[in-house]
Short mmCIF file of C-alpha atoms in Angstrom, two decimals:
data_model
loop_
_atom_site.label_atom_id
_atom_site.label_comp_id
_atom_site.label_asym_id
_atom_site.label_seq_id
_atom_site.Cartn_x
_atom_site.Cartn_y
_atom_site.Cartn_z
CA UNK Q 1161 -29.97 18.44 21.90
CA UNK Q 1162 -32.76 18.16 24.09
CA UNK Q 1163 -30.36 17.49 27.38
CA UNK Q 1164 -27.89 20.74 26.20
CA UNK Q 1165 -30.91 22.84 26.91
CA UNK Q 1166 -32.25 21.00 29.57
CA UNK Q 1167 -29.12 21.38 30.75
CA UNK Q 1168 -28.25 25.11 30.24
CA UNK Q 1169 -32.34 25.64 31.51
CA UNK Q 1170 -31.26 24.03 34.91
CA UNK Q 1171 -29.20 26.54 34.98
CA UNK Q 1172 -29.81 29.09 34.75
CA UNK Q 1173 -33.30 27.91 37.35
CA UNK Q 1174 -30.25 26.79 39.67
CA UNK Q 1175 -27.13 29.05 39.71
CA UNK Q 1176 -28.11 31.29 42.58
CA UNK Q 1177 -27.56 27.48 44.63
CA UNK Q 1178 -23.80 27.26 44.12
CA UNK Q 1179 -23.26 30.82 43.74
CA UNK Q 1180 -23.33 31.58 47.06
CA UNK Q 1181 -21.73 28.66 47.98
CA UNK Q 1182 -19.26 30.61 46.73
CA UNK Q 1183 -17.19 32.80 49.63
CA UNK Q 1184 -17.74 36.79 49.94
CA UNK Q 1185 -18.39 38.33 47.89
CA UNK Q 1186 -19.43 35.79 45.85
CA UNK Q 1187 -21.26 33.80 48.15
CA UNK Q 1188 -23.11 37.25 49.67
CA UNK Q 1189 -23.93 38.41 46.25
CA UNK Q 1190 -24.80 35.40 44.55
CA UNK Q 1191 -28.82 36.62 43.54
CA UNK Q 1192 -27.12 39.93 41.67
CA UNK Q 1193 -24.75 37.65 39.77
CA UNK Q 1194 -27.42 35.16 38.84
CA UNK Q 1195 -29.58 37.32 38.01
CA UNK Q 1196 -27.40 39.44 35.60
CA UNK Q 1197 -26.52 35.84 34.02
CA UNK Q 1198 -30.37 35.31 33.39
CA UNK Q 1199 -30.34 38.26 31.74
CA UNK Q 1200 -26.77 37.20 29.68
CA UNK Q 1201 -28.65 34.92 27.77
CA UNK Q 1202 -31.94 36.89 27.62
CA UNK Q 1203 -30.01 39.37 25.48
CA UNK Q 1204 -28.34 35.99 23.73
CA UNK Q 1205 -31.29 34.21 23.30
CA UNK Q 1206 -33.39 36.90 21.93
CA UNK Q 1207 -31.13 39.06 19.68
CA UNK Q 1208 -29.95 35.55 18.14
CA UNK Q 1209 -33.09 34.19 17.46
CA UNK Q 1210 -33.02 37.33 15.07
CA UNK Q 1211 -30.13 37.28 14.18
CA UNK Q 1212 -29.84 34.76 12.38
CA UNK Q 1213 -34.28 35.81 10.54
CA UNK Q 1214 -31.91 39.16 9.80
CA UNK Q 1215 -29.56 36.70 8.58
CA UNK Q 1216 -31.75 34.61 6.46
CA UNK Q 1217 -33.24 37.74 5.27
CA UNK Q 1218 -29.84 39.62 4.16
CA UNK Q 1219 -28.06 36.40 2.90
CA UNK Q 1220 -31.28 35.58 0.11
CA UNK Q 1221 -31.27 39.58 -0.55
CA UNK Q 1222 -27.65 38.83 -1.03
CA UNK Q 1223 -27.87 35.68 -3.89
CA UNK Q 1224 -31.68 38.17 -5.45
CA UNK Q 1225 -31.60 38.45 -9.09
CA UNK Q 1226 -33.09 41.67 -7.85
CA UNK Q 1227 -30.25 44.43 -7.61
CA UNK Q 1228 -32.02 46.25 -5.34
CA UNK Q 1229 -32.81 43.66 -3.35
CA UNK Q 1230 -28.89 43.06 -3.31
CA UNK Q 1231 -27.89 46.48 -2.86
CA UNK Q 1232 -30.13 46.71 0.75
CA UNK Q 1233 -28.45 43.10 1.66
CA UNK Q 1234 -24.79 44.65 0.41
CA UNK Q 1235 -24.97 47.50 2.54
CA UNK Q 1236 -26.63 46.29 6.07
CA UNK Q 1237 -23.85 43.86 5.86
CA UNK Q 1238 -20.72 46.13 5.05
CA UNK Q 1239 -22.03 48.76 8.18
CA UNK Q 1240 -22.89 46.31 9.90
CA UNK Q 1241 -19.56 45.08 9.79
CA UNK Q 1242 -17.55 47.75 9.23
CA UNK Q 1243 -18.79 49.53 12.15
CA UNK Q 1244 -17.51 48.73 16.07
CA UNK Q 1245 -20.77 47.03 18.11
CA UNK Q 1246 -19.92 48.89 20.62
CA UNK Q 1247 -20.73 52.08 18.58
CA UNK Q 1248 -24.14 50.28 16.69
CA UNK Q 1249 -25.50 50.22 20.76
CA UNK Q 1250 -24.90 53.50 21.88
CA UNK Q 1251 -26.94 54.91 18.78
CA UNK Q 1252 -29.78 52.51 18.96
CA UNK Q 1253 -29.87 53.72 22.47
CA UNK Q 1254 -29.36 57.74 22.36
CA UNK Q 1255 -29.82 58.71 18.43
CA UNK Q 1256 -32.63 56.63 17.35
CA UNK Q 1257 -34.98 58.50 19.66
CA UNK Q 1258 -33.42 61.08 18.52
CA UNK Q 1259 -34.04 60.22 14.56
CA UNK Q 1260 -38.12 60.03 15.17
CA UNK Q 1261 -39.64 58.80 19.03
CA UNK Q 1262 -41.23 55.25 17.53
CA UNK Q 1263 -37.44 54.45 17.54
CA UNK Q 1264 -36.71 54.95 21.52
CA UNK Q 1265 -35.88 52.07 23.23
CA UNK Q 1266 -35.29 50.85 27.01
CA UNK Q 1267 -32.11 49.07 27.88
CA UNK Q 1268 -32.71 46.32 27.33
CA UNK Q 1269 -34.63 46.22 23.82
CA UNK Q 1270 -32.02 48.97 22.76
CA UNK Q 1271 -29.19 46.52 23.17
CA UNK Q 1272 -31.08 43.90 21.66
CA UNK Q 1273 -32.18 45.04 18.70
CA UNK Q 1274 -28.50 46.47 18.63
CA UNK Q 1275 -27.37 42.53 18.54
CA UNK Q 1276 -29.47 41.79 16.27
CA UNK Q 1277 -28.62 43.59 13.62
CA UNK Q 1278 -24.89 42.79 13.89
CA UNK Q 1279 -25.12 38.95 14.39
CA UNK Q 1280 -27.44 39.75 11.76
CA UNK Q 1281 -24.57 40.48 9.15
CA UNK Q 1282 -21.99 37.85 10.15
CA UNK Q 1283 -24.34 35.20 9.82
CA UNK Q 1284 -25.41 37.05 6.70
CA UNK Q 1285 -22.22 35.28 5.24
CA UNK Q 1286 -22.53 32.49 6.75
CA UNK Q 1287 -25.59 31.23 4.99
CA UNK Q 1288 -24.78 32.20 1.76
CA UNK Q 1289 -21.73 30.97 1.66
CA UNK Q 1290 -24.75 27.85 2.58
CA UNK Q 1291 -26.62 28.66 -0.02
CA UNK Q 1292 -23.88 28.92 -2.53
CA UNK Q 1293 -22.44 26.11 -1.47
CA UNK Q 1294 -25.64 23.64 -2.60
CA UNK Q 1295 -24.55 21.91 -6.21
CA UNK Q 1296 -26.73 23.23 -8.88
CA UNK Q 1297 -28.02 19.84 -10.18
CA UNK Q 1298 -30.08 19.79 -6.99
CA UNK Q 1299 -32.17 23.19 -8.02
CA UNK Q 1300 -32.42 21.39 -11.46
CA UNK Q 1301 -33.85 19.08 -10.02
CA UNK Q 1302 -36.34 20.65 -8.00
CA UNK Q 1303 -37.14 22.18 -11.14
CA UNK Q 1304 -37.61 19.70 -13.82
CA UNK Q 1305 -40.00 18.20 -11.06
CA UNK Q 1306 -41.64 21.03 -11.65
CA UNK Q 1307 -41.19 22.23 -7.35
CA UNK Q 1308 -42.04 25.34 -7.42
CA UNK Q 1309 -39.75 29.14 -6.77
CA UNK Q 1310 -40.95 28.14 -2.66
CA UNK Q 1311 -40.97 24.69 -2.46
CA UNK Q 1312 -37.50 24.60 -3.96
CA UNK Q 1313 -36.57 26.87 -1.65
CA UNK Q 1314 -38.21 25.45 1.96
CA UNK Q 1315 -38.05 21.34 0.34
CA UNK Q 1316 -34.39 21.25 -0.79
CA UNK Q 1317 -31.88 24.58 -0.58
CA UNK Q 1318 -32.87 25.84 2.78
CA UNK Q 1319 -32.02 22.67 4.83
CA UNK Q 1320 -29.06 21.43 2.25
CA UNK Q 1321 -27.22 25.26 3.54
CA UNK Q 1322 -28.67 26.19 6.93
CA UNK Q 1323 -26.35 22.05 7.51
CA UNK Q 1324 -23.23 24.03 6.08
CA UNK Q 1325 -23.65 27.05 7.61
CA UNK Q 1326 -24.55 25.72 10.79
CA UNK Q 1327 -20.73 25.24 12.39
CA UNK Q 1328 -20.41 29.30 11.78
CA UNK Q 1329 -23.48 30.12 12.56
CA UNK Q 1330 -23.04 28.81 16.29
CA UNK Q 1331 -19.35 30.72 16.10
CA UNK Q 1332 -21.37 33.69 15.86
CA UNK Q 1333 -24.27 32.92 18.71
CA UNK Q 1334 -21.07 31.86 20.90
CA UNK Q 1335 -19.31 35.52 19.84
CA UNK Q 1336 -23.14 37.00 20.12
CA UNK Q 1337 -22.97 35.66 24.57
CA UNK Q 1338 -19.57 37.49 24.82
CA UNK Q 1339 -20.62 40.76 23.23
CA UNK Q 1340 -23.75 40.72 25.36
CA UNK Q 1341 -21.25 42.93 27.57
CA UNK Q 1342 -21.54 45.67 25.75
CA UNK Q 1343 -24.96 46.43 27.11
CA UNK Q 1344 -23.57 47.42 30.38
CA UNK Q 1345 -22.60 50.69 28.38
CA UNK Q 1346 -26.04 51.52 28.15
CA UNK Q 1347 -27.36 50.30 31.50
CA UNK Q 1348 -28.41 46.63 31.13
CA UNK Q 1349 -27.81 44.81 34.49
CA UNK Q 1350 -26.50 42.35 32.76
CA UNK Q 1351 -23.55 39.30 34.49
CA UNK Q 1352 -20.80 42.12 33.28
CA UNK Q 1353 -22.79 44.72 35.05
CA UNK Q 1354 -23.12 42.27 37.92
CA UNK Q 1355 -19.55 41.74 38.03
CA UNK Q 1356 -18.90 45.62 38.22
CA UNK Q 1357 -21.40 46.43 40.60
CA UNK Q 1358 -20.30 43.78 43.08
CA UNK Q 1359 -16.01 44.44 42.71
CA UNK Q 1360 -17.57 48.38 43.43
CA UNK Q 1361 -18.99 47.55 47.09
CA UNK Q 1362 -16.58 44.61 47.40
CA UNK Q 1363 -12.95 46.30 46.12
CA UNK Q 1364 -12.39 42.38 45.61
CA UNK Q 1365 -11.71 42.82 41.50
CA UNK Q 1366 -9.16 38.86 41.51
CA UNK Q 1367 -12.24 36.82 42.95
CA UNK Q 1368 -14.88 39.02 41.08
CA UNK Q 1369 -13.88 39.34 37.53
CA UNK Q 1370 -13.19 34.94 37.91
CA UNK Q 1371 -16.37 34.43 38.91
CA UNK Q 1372 -17.23 36.52 35.94
CA UNK Q 1373 -14.90 34.68 33.44
CA UNK Q 1374 -15.53 31.32 35.06
CA UNK Q 1375 -19.89 31.71 34.52
CA UNK Q 1376 -19.34 33.27 30.90
CA UNK Q 1377 -17.43 29.53 29.89
CA UNK Q 1378 -19.77 27.69 31.26
CA UNK Q 1379 -22.13 29.22 29.42
CA UNK Q 1380 -20.19 29.47 25.94
CA UNK Q 1381 -19.55 25.52 26.59
CA UNK Q 1382 -22.89 24.67 26.85
CA UNK Q 1383 -23.45 26.61 23.70
CA UNK Q 1384 -20.96 24.67 22.05
CA UNK Q 1385 -23.02 20.84 23.77
CA UNK Q 1386 -25.50 21.76 22.41
CA UNK Q 1387 -24.18 22.93 18.54
CA UNK Q 1388 -21.99 19.80 18.24
CA UNK Q 1389 -25.77 18.22 19.04
CA UNK Q 1390 -27.33 19.81 16.35
CA UNK Q 1391 -24.78 18.96 14.00
CA UNK Q 1392 -25.16 15.60 14.69
CA UNK Q 1393 -28.54 15.21 14.80
CA UNK Q 1394 -28.00 16.56 10.42
CA UNK Q 1395 -25.20 14.34 10.05
CA UNK Q 1396 -26.80 11.57 8.34
CA UNK Q 1397 -24.51 10.70 6.26
CA UNK Q 1398 -22.15 9.79 9.44
CA UNK Q 1399 -19.08 12.55 8.31
CA UNK Q 1400 -18.89 13.80 12.30
CA UNK Q 1401 -17.67 9.39 13.31
CA UNK Z 708 -48.48 -1.52 -12.51
CA UNK Z 709 -51.04 0.28 -11.95
CA UNK Z 710 -53.37 2.46 -13.56
CA UNK Z 711 -52.48 4.80 -11.26
CA UNK Z 712 -48.76 5.25 -12.16
CA UNK Z 713 -49.38 4.00 -16.51
CA UNK Z 714 -47.88 6.53 -18.12
CA UNK Z 715 -50.00 8.02 -20.59
CA UNK Z 716 -51.56 5.98 -23.60
CA UNK Z 717 -49.93 7.79 -27.08
CA UNK Z 718 -52.16 10.34 -28.07
CA UNK Z 719 -55.42 9.29 -29.87
CA UNK Z 720 -54.98 13.24 -31.89
CA UNK Z 721 -51.78 13.00 -34.60
CA UNK Z 722 -49.56 16.41 -33.57
CA UNK Z 723 -46.72 14.97 -31.89
CA UNK Z 724 -45.85 16.06 -28.67
CA UNK Z 725 -43.06 17.61 -28.94
CA UNK Z 726 -42.10 19.66 -32.22
CA UNK Z 727 -38.72 21.77 -32.36
CA UNK Z 728 -38.57 24.45 -34.87
CA UNK Z 729 -35.90 26.41 -36.10
CA UNK Z 730 -34.32 26.29 -31.84
CA UNK Z 731 -30.58 28.08 -32.16
CA UNK Z 732 -27.95 28.32 -29.41
CA UNK Z 733 -25.58 30.48 -28.72
CA UNK Z 734 -22.62 29.91 -26.13
CA UNK Z 735 -21.01 33.44 -26.20
CA UNK Z 736 -19.14 32.83 -29.58
CA UNK Z 737 -20.04 29.01 -29.85
CA UNK Z 738 -23.17 27.61 -31.79
CA UNK Z 739 -24.43 24.81 -29.88
CA UNK Z 740 -27.25 24.17 -32.05
CA UNK Z 741 -27.87 25.60 -35.72
CA UNK Z 742 -32.16 25.53 -37.18
CA UNK Z 743 -32.57 22.54 -35.02
CA UNK Z 744 -35.66 21.18 -36.20
CA UNK Z 745 -37.75 17.83 -35.35
CA UNK Z 746 -40.18 16.15 -33.56
CA UNK Z 747 -41.16 13.30 -31.10
CA UNK Z 748 -44.37 11.35 -30.93
CA UNK Z 749 -46.37 10.44 -27.79
CA UNK Z 750 -45.20 6.20 -27.25
CA UNK Z 751 -41.64 7.14 -28.83
CA UNK Z 752 -38.07 5.89 -27.33
CA UNK Z 753 -35.61 8.14 -28.97
CA UNK Z 754 -31.78 8.17 -28.88
CA UNK Z 755 -30.10 11.95 -29.05
CA UNK Z 756 -25.98 10.18 -29.88
CA UNK Z 757 -23.18 12.18 -30.74
CA UNK Z 758 -19.97 13.57 -29.47
CA UNK Z 759 -19.15 15.08 -26.38
CA UNK Z 760 -20.42 19.27 -27.32
CA UNK Z 761 -22.14 18.10 -30.12
CA UNK Z 762 -25.83 20.14 -28.15
CA UNK Z 763 -27.14 16.23 -27.72
CA UNK Z 764 -28.01 17.79 -23.87
CA UNK Z 765 -28.60 21.03 -25.19
CA UNK Z 766 -31.03 20.01 -26.41
CA UNK Z 767 -32.40 17.82 -24.20
CA UNK Z 768 -32.60 20.52 -21.25
CA UNK Z 769 -34.00 22.90 -23.43
CA UNK Z 770 -37.98 21.12 -24.07
CA UNK Z 771 -38.20 21.53 -19.80
CA UNK Z 772 -36.41 24.94 -19.64
CA UNK Z 773 -32.98 24.24 -17.73
CA UNK Z 774 -31.11 26.38 -20.95
CA UNK Z 775 -32.93 28.86 -22.41
CA UNK Z 776 -32.35 28.87 -26.60
CA UNK Z 777 -31.17 32.08 -28.76
CA UNK Z 778 -34.40 31.82 -31.46
CA UNK Z 779 -36.96 29.33 -32.98
CA UNK Z 780 -39.77 28.02 -31.03
CA UNK Z 781 -40.40 24.75 -28.59
CA UNK Z 782 -43.70 22.79 -28.19
CA UNK Z 783 -44.06 20.76 -25.19
CA UNK Z 784 -47.54 18.90 -25.71
CA UNK Z 785 -49.14 21.89 -26.84
CA UNK Z 786 -47.65 24.41 -24.55
CA UNK Z 787 -45.36 26.51 -26.04
CA UNK Z 788 -41.56 26.70 -24.02
CA UNK Z 789 -41.46 30.05 -22.54
CA UNK Z 790 -40.35 32.17 -19.61
CA UNK Z 791 -44.53 32.32 -18.26
CA UNK Z 792 -43.98 31.17 -14.68
CA UNK Z 793 -47.76 29.07 -15.13
CA UNK Z 794 -46.62 27.89 -18.67
CA UNK Z 795 -43.62 27.00 -17.30
CA UNK Z 796 -44.48 25.02 -13.98
CA UNK Z 797 -47.46 22.96 -16.44
CA UNK Z 798 -44.58 22.32 -18.80
CA UNK Z 799 -41.75 20.81 -16.20
CA UNK Z 800 -45.55 19.02 -14.73
CA UNK Z 801 -45.82 17.11 -17.74
CA UNK Z 802 -41.43 16.54 -18.16
CA UNK Z 803 -39.65 14.16 -16.09
CA UNK Z 804 -35.50 14.43 -16.24
CA UNK Z 805 -33.12 12.01 -14.74
CA UNK Z 806 -30.17 13.31 -14.50
CA UNK Z 807 -25.84 11.43 -15.06
CA UNK Z 808 -25.76 12.50 -11.91
CA UNK Z 809 -28.51 11.56 -10.17
CA UNK Z 810 -28.99 14.78 -8.58
CA UNK Z 811 -30.81 13.10 -5.61
CA UNK Z 812 -32.04 14.94 -1.95
CA UNK Z 813 -29.43 14.03 -0.18
CA UNK Z 814 -31.16 15.43 3.26
CA UNK Z 815 -34.06 12.96 2.47
CA UNK Z 816 -35.18 9.46 3.04
CA UNK Z 817 -35.77 7.17 -0.57
CA UNK Z 818 -39.32 7.58 0.27
CA UNK Z 819 -39.25 11.43 1.08
CA UNK Z 820 -37.08 11.95 -2.28
CA UNK Z 821 -39.82 9.98 -4.44
CA UNK Z 822 -42.84 11.46 -2.34
CA UNK Z 823 -41.99 15.03 -1.81
CA UNK Z 824 -42.61 16.01 -5.79
CA UNK Z 825 -45.76 13.94 -5.88
CA UNK Z 826 -47.10 15.85 -2.52
CA UNK Z 827 -45.57 19.99 -2.87
CA UNK Z 828 -47.08 19.87 -6.92
CA UNK Z 829 -50.38 18.11 -7.25
CA UNK Z 830 -51.19 18.04 -3.97
CA UNK Z 831 -51.30 14.69 -2.70
CA UNK Z 832 -51.73 13.56 1.27
CA UNK Z 833 -48.42 12.18 2.21
CA UNK Z 834 -50.09 8.15 2.42
CA UNK Z 835 -50.96 8.82 -1.50
CA UNK Z 836 -47.69 9.62 -2.32
CA UNK Z 837 -46.02 7.52 0.33
CA UNK Z 838 -48.26 4.52 -1.63
CA UNK Z 839 -46.83 5.13 -5.12
CA UNK Z 840 -43.32 5.93 -4.08
CA UNK Z 841 -43.45 2.39 -2.69
CA UNK Z 842 -44.94 0.72 -5.88
CA UNK Z 843 -42.47 2.91 -7.64
CA UNK Z 844 -39.53 1.89 -5.52
CA UNK Z 845 -41.15 -1.43 -5.74
CA UNK Z 846 -41.15 -1.73 -9.44
CA UNK Z 847 -37.23 -0.27 -10.23
CA UNK Z 848 -36.58 -3.24 -7.03
CA UNK Z 849 -35.82 -1.03 -4.57
CA UNK Z 850 -39.01 -0.96 -2.28
CA UNK Z 851 -35.48 -3.03 0.26
CA UNK Z 852 -34.13 0.39 0.92
CA UNK Z 853 -36.56 2.99 1.38
CA UNK Z 854 -35.94 4.16 4.58
CA UNK Z 855 -32.38 4.72 4.17
CA UNK Z 856 -30.13 7.93 2.03
CA UNK Z 857 -29.19 8.26 -1.00
CA UNK Z 858 -25.33 8.14 0.75
CA UNK Z 859 -26.43 4.54 1.91
CA UNK Z 860 -26.77 3.28 -2.11
CA UNK Z 861 -24.70 2.44 -4.84
CA UNK Z 862 -24.82 4.88 -7.82
CA UNK Z 863 -27.58 2.27 -9.83
CA UNK Z 864 -29.40 2.76 -6.82
CA UNK Z 865 -29.82 5.98 -6.50
CA UNK Z 866 -30.41 6.16 -10.75
CA UNK Z 867 -33.41 3.61 -10.04
CA UNK Z 868 -34.38 6.07 -7.05
CA UNK Z 869 -33.99 9.12 -10.14
CA UNK Z 870 -36.32 7.03 -12.37
CA UNK Z 871 -39.06 6.09 -9.83
CA UNK Z 872 -39.16 9.76 -8.79
CA UNK Z 873 -39.42 11.39 -12.24
CA UNK Z 874 -42.05 8.45 -12.90
CA UNK Z 875 -43.63 9.25 -9.65
CA UNK Z 876 -45.37 12.73 -11.24
CA UNK Z 877 -47.01 10.72 -13.66
CA UNK Z 878 -45.08 12.78 -16.36
CA UNK Z 879 -45.66 12.45 -20.07
CA UNK Z 880 -42.59 12.28 -21.45
CA UNK Z 881 -38.76 11.13 -19.60
CA UNK Z 882 -35.41 13.30 -20.74
CA UNK Z 883 -33.01 10.97 -20.40
CA UNK Z 884 -29.28 13.18 -19.83
CA UNK Z 885 -26.69 10.39 -19.72
CA UNK Z 886 -28.01 8.15 -17.52
CA UNK Z 887 -25.38 5.43 -16.56
CA UNK Z 888 -21.93 7.75 -17.32
CA UNK Z 889 -21.22 8.07 -13.63
CA UNK Z 890 -22.44 4.52 -13.25
CA UNK Z 891 -19.91 1.37 -12.99
CA UNK Z 892 -19.71 -0.33 -15.45
CA UNK Z 893 -21.22 -3.42 -13.23
CA UNK Z 894 -24.22 -1.30 -12.60
CA UNK Z 895 -24.98 0.01 -16.04
CA UNK Z 896 -27.30 -3.16 -16.60
CA UNK Z 897 -29.74 -3.04 -13.97
CA UNK Z 898 -30.17 0.82 -14.90
CA UNK Z 899 -30.95 0.34 -18.23
CA UNK Z 900 -33.05 -3.12 -17.36
CA UNK Z 901 -35.47 -0.50 -15.49
CA UNK Z 902 -34.81 1.81 -19.08
CA UNK Z 903 -36.12 -1.29 -21.04
CA UNK Z 904 -39.03 -2.16 -18.88
CA UNK Z 905 -39.81 1.18 -19.54
CA UNK Z 906 -39.95 2.01 -23.10
CA UNK Z 907 -41.87 -1.56 -23.17
CA UNK Z 908 -44.69 -0.04 -20.95
CA UNK Z 909 -45.41 2.58 -23.60
CA UNK Z 910 -43.26 5.56 -22.00
CA UNK Z 911 -42.71 8.43 -24.69
CA UNK Z 912 -38.10 8.27 -23.27
CA UNK Z 913 -35.50 10.84 -25.12
CA UNK Z 914 -32.60 9.50 -24.62
CA UNK Z 915 -28.40 11.16 -24.55
CA UNK Z 916 -27.03 7.79 -23.95
CA UNK Z 917 -23.10 6.31 -25.11
CA UNK Z 918 -24.96 2.72 -24.83
CA UNK Z 919 -24.73 1.92 -28.38
CA UNK Z 920 -26.78 -1.58 -26.87
CA UNK Z 921 -29.73 0.19 -25.45
CA UNK Z 922 -29.92 2.34 -29.17
CA UNK Z 923 -29.84 -0.55 -31.40
CA UNK Z 924 -32.38 -2.82 -28.11
CA UNK Z 925 -34.60 -0.42 -27.02
CA UNK Z 926 -34.50 2.77 -29.15
CA UNK Z 927 -37.39 3.78 -32.74
CA UNK Z 928 -34.98 6.13 -33.79
CA UNK Z 929 -31.56 6.64 -33.47
CA UNK Z 930 -30.13 10.55 -33.98
CA UNK Z 931 -26.81 11.88 -34.79
CA UNK Z 932 -26.27 14.78 -34.18
CA UNK Z 933 -22.73 16.08 -35.84
CA UNK Z 934 -22.05 20.52 -34.98
CA UNK Z 935 -25.00 21.68 -33.81
CA UNK Z 936 -27.37 19.76 -36.72
CA UNK Z 937 -29.23 16.68 -36.77
CA UNK Z 938 -27.23 15.14 -39.33
CA UNK Z 939 -29.15 12.05 -38.87
CA UNK Z 940 -32.79 10.16 -37.48
CA UNK Z 941 -33.20 6.85 -38.56
CA UNK Z 942 -34.66 3.88 -36.80
CA UNK Z 943 -31.74 1.84 -34.67
CA UNK Z 944 -31.38 -0.82 -37.86
CA UNK Z 945 -31.09 1.97 -40.93
CA UNK Z 946 -28.72 3.50 -38.48
CA UNK Z 947 -26.35 0.72 -37.53
CA UNK Z 948 -26.56 -1.03 -40.91
CA UNK Z 949 -23.25 0.22 -43.34
CA UNK Z 950 -23.00 3.77 -43.31
CA UNK Z 951 -22.34 6.41 -46.05
CA UNK Z 952 -21.50 9.27 -43.75
CA UNK Z 953 -18.16 9.80 -42.56
CA UNK Z 954 -19.13 11.98 -39.62
CA UNK Z 955 -21.69 9.18 -38.27
CA UNK Z 956 -18.82 6.35 -38.95
CA UNK Z 957 -16.15 8.06 -37.03
CA UNK Z 958 -18.12 8.52 -34.18
CA UNK Z 959 -19.20 4.73 -33.58
CA UNK Z 960 -16.01 3.52 -34.49
CA UNK Z 961 -14.53 5.36 -30.99
CA UNK Z 962 -17.67 4.41 -29.03
CA UNK Z 963 -17.25 0.52 -29.98
CA UNK Z 964 -14.13 0.47 -29.31
#
């Protein structure tokens, strides 16, 4: 897990070097590609972390005994999963400032808000499934020991639920990395935008977009590796062999 | 066993530890418990038997509010059993429970399974809680398995961990809900031996079981639940002697053969 994270950091740090070796139009635009890659990873990490927190909150809302909380969570999940991410990105960037000046964000922040809200809804369903998969006997054992609701949740339910939810969560974050390309539409210079700019100046679409795709592929591969490592870390029962 | 983990001595007052007063419970149209009244004294070992669906597990689970009841009253050690959050918390720290399916926490080691509740509920430091856990695990013969996870243990070992986990809270009474029913036959004895040892130490125990040998040997009282009522309540020698109750004879006949 640590090693995979180190690999990711190294990629971000050193990506300029292989890109600079590549023939033009990649080599002479290596810096632009490298910056775009960093922005893409930043978008993914920021909205990914917030998205997991939102997912936990929305999942708890959905399994809550309090009806209004269930309604709010269900409504949020319903809207976010039922509308295109592109519309959500545009809405956050262009429509929210018109509703309230407090909701005026710069391009990067707006993209993060939209992506986090979107992935949060998908995460909520994954975490909810995890919460429901924890056997009832676990709660009964925790309660009969006198554990408070908070400790029952934080010590017993949540660790078991998150372990079950981990593979779909990673799936969502990998999808998020690719979806972050929609930030292009509000002017964030992330990887896809960088590629597009290089194409506009070089008129060489084939090498530019092959390079763009290879960088995405490298990033998603590393993320999958990290998630496999995390899964193994929590696989105390040796189910993965 | 040190004084720190000794179960309570029989209370000097004559008030029963647990009073069950005219309790009714319905699951939809099914009237599971009908006007059940009884009481249990500190230091007593009571075995509750009865056919499947007679309400014996339901009665047990009401005592620590894992199950609600429709009317009537249950008082445990002076605490009225209700949904009031504070009294419920106090109740559950005084009433331990051992389940048929063990319900150990699979993501925690054996030691953490036992040490968790004393740390979280009693506020013990980690070293203190682990020392107590180790002592209890030694008492149930599992000192060599403390750093394993539950899945690495046999059913009998898991159930002994579960008993140690309940004891770690130093409850005033331990409830056993068919503690050996999920075990392979060769593992039943090791769990019953731990339970016998506990009974000898003066622990108040309410045991739902089909182990008639245990009832005969260890129980102070045998309660027979039939169709939601306490149909018999007698010392084992009397209960297992010539029975004039036809339904008890039929039940024992099925159990013993």
